[in-house]
Short mmCIF file of C-alpha atoms in Angstrom, two decimals:
data_model
loop_
_atom_site.label_atom_id
_atom_site.label_comp_id
_atom_site.label_asym_id
_atom_site.label_seq_id
_atom_site.Cartn_x
_atom_site.Cartn_y
_atom_site.Cartn_z
CA UNK P 1 -0.05 -0.06 -0.07
CA UNK P 2 2.85 2.31 0.84
CA UNK P 3 4.32 1.64 -2.63
CA UNK P 4 0.99 2.37 -4.42
CA UNK P 5 0.74 5.69 -2.47
CA UNK P 6 4.33 6.64 -3.29
CA UNK P 7 3.97 5.72 -7.05
CA UNK P 8 0.65 7.68 -7.08
CA UNK P 9 2.29 10.70 -5.46
CA UNK P 10 5.23 10.60 -7.82
CA UNK P 11 2.76 10.33 -10.82
CA UNK P 12 0.56 13.10 -9.47
CA UNK P 13 3.51 15.20 -8.82
CA UNK P 14 4.93 14.79 -12.40
CA UNK P 15 1.53 15.57 -13.80
CA UNK P 16 1.31 18.85 -11.74
CA UNK P 17 4.87 19.89 -12.73
CA UNK P 18 3.87 19.17 -16.43
CA UNK P 19 0.90 21.47 -15.99
CA UNK P 20 3.31 24.14 -14.43
CA UNK P 21 5.83 23.84 -17.22
CA UNK P 22 3.05 23.92 -19.90
CA UNK P 23 1.62 27.13 -18.22
CA UNK P 24 5.05 28.61 -18.09
CA UNK P 25 5.77 27.82 -21.81
CA UNK P 26 2.36 29.60 -22.66
CA UNK P 27 3.39 32.59 -20.61
CA UNK P 28 6.69 32.71 -22.12
CA UNK P 29 5.33 32.56 -25.63
CA UNK P 30 2.87 35.42 -24.88
CA UNK P 31 5.69 37.49 -23.36
CA UNK P 32 7.88 36.94 -26.63
CA UNK P 33 4.89 37.99 -28.78
CA UNK P 34 4.42 41.08 -26.67
CA UNK P 35 8.13 42.03 -26.75
CA UNK P 36 7.96 41.45 -30.54
CA UNK P 37 4.98 43.67 -30.97
CA UNK P 38 6.59 46.43 -28.88
CA UNK P 39 9.80 46.19 -30.76
CA UNK P 40 7.90 46.61 -34.04
CA UNK P 41 5.93 49.59 -32.52
CA UNK P 42 9.29 51.17 -31.55
CA UNK P 43 10.75 50.68 -34.88
CA UNK P 44 7.61 52.23 -36.48
CA UNK P 45 7.74 55.28 -34.08
CA UNK P 46 11.49 55.56 -34.90
CA UNK P 47 10.74 55.50 -38.56
CA UNK P 48 7.97 58.20 -38.19
CA UNK P 49 10.24 60.34 -36.32
CA UNK P 50 13.18 59.93 -38.90
CA UNK P 51 10.53 60.79 -41.48
CA UNK P 52 9.45 63.97 -39.76
CA UNK P 53 13.11 65.02 -39.15
CA UNK P 54 13.76 64.60 -42.80
CA UNK P 55 10.73 66.60 -43.71
CA UNK P 56 11.91 69.42 -41.30
CA UNK P 57 15.36 69.32 -42.81
CA UNK P 58 13.93 69.60 -46.38
CA UNK P 59 11.64 72.49 -45.28
CA UNK P 60 14.50 74.31 -43.66
CA UNK P 61 16.57 73.98 -46.77
CA UNK P 62 13.64 75.21 -49.01
CA UNK P 63 13.27 78.15 -46.55
CA UNK P 64 16.71 79.25 -46.94
CA UNK P 65 16.33 79.06 -50.74
CA UNK P 66 13.25 81.17 -50.66
CA UNK P 67 14.95 83.72 -48.17
CA UNK P 68 17.78 83.92 -50.64
CA UNK P 69 15.52 84.34 -53.65
CA UNK P 70 13.48 87.02 -51.88
CA UNK P 71 16.65 88.97 -51.05
CA UNK P 72 17.69 88.69 -54.67
CA UNK P 73 14.35 89.94 -55.80
CA UNK P 74 14.30 92.84 -53.30
CA UNK P 75 17.70 93.82 -54.75
CA UNK P 76 16.42 93.79 -58.20
CA UNK P 77 13.44 95.97 -57.19
CA UNK P 78 15.76 98.37 -55.75
CA UNK P 79 17.78 98.44 -58.93
CA UNK P 80 14.80 99.02 -61.07
CA UNK P 81 13.58 101.69 -58.74
CA UNK P 82 17.01 103.36 -58.96
CA UNK P 83 16.92 103.00 -62.72
CA UNK P 84 13.44 104.61 -62.89
CA UNK P 85 14.72 107.65 -60.81
CA UNK P 86 17.80 107.99 -62.97
CA UNK P 87 15.67 107.84 -66.16
CA UNK P 88 13.38 110.47 -64.56
CA UNK P 89 16.07 112.79 -63.58
CA UNK P 90 18.07 112.50 -66.81
CA UNK P 91 15.16 112.55 -69.20
CA UNK P 92 14.10 115.90 -70.80
CA UNK P 93 11.12 114.26 -72.17
CA UNK P 94 8.03 115.46 -70.17
CA UNK P 95 5.79 112.41 -71.19
CA UNK P 96 8.40 110.11 -69.64
CA UNK P 97 8.49 112.02 -66.38
CA UNK P 98 4.69 112.07 -66.31
CA UNK P 99 4.52 108.42 -66.79
CA UNK P 100 7.01 107.81 -64.04
CA UNK P 101 5.30 110.07 -61.65
CA UNK P 102 1.87 108.53 -62.50
CA UNK P 103 3.44 105.00 -61.90
CA UNK P 104 4.93 106.08 -58.60
CA UNK P 105 1.69 107.70 -57.44
CA UNK P 106 -0.13 104.40 -58.13
CA UNK P 107 2.18 102.33 -55.89
#
């Protein structure tokens, strides 16, 4: 009887340990899936950040180009205004002077 109780105890203990090990395997697999999902989410977030950084860099470069272009255009406008003033001052033709003064009054 003692032997049957001992064998039954060992068998029940082995079955119980098997259940615990199986449950641990399930938990480990679930944790691995969770970790993989979190790593994928992190990669996606980093990719989005990198894309935004690239967009910001491109916009900053475009802004610099636009500022340079606007400075160049302002300079050209100033040159044209100076040329108009020279033309007006050096012209003996009254019609040209009238056109220039009409144009300046409209601006």
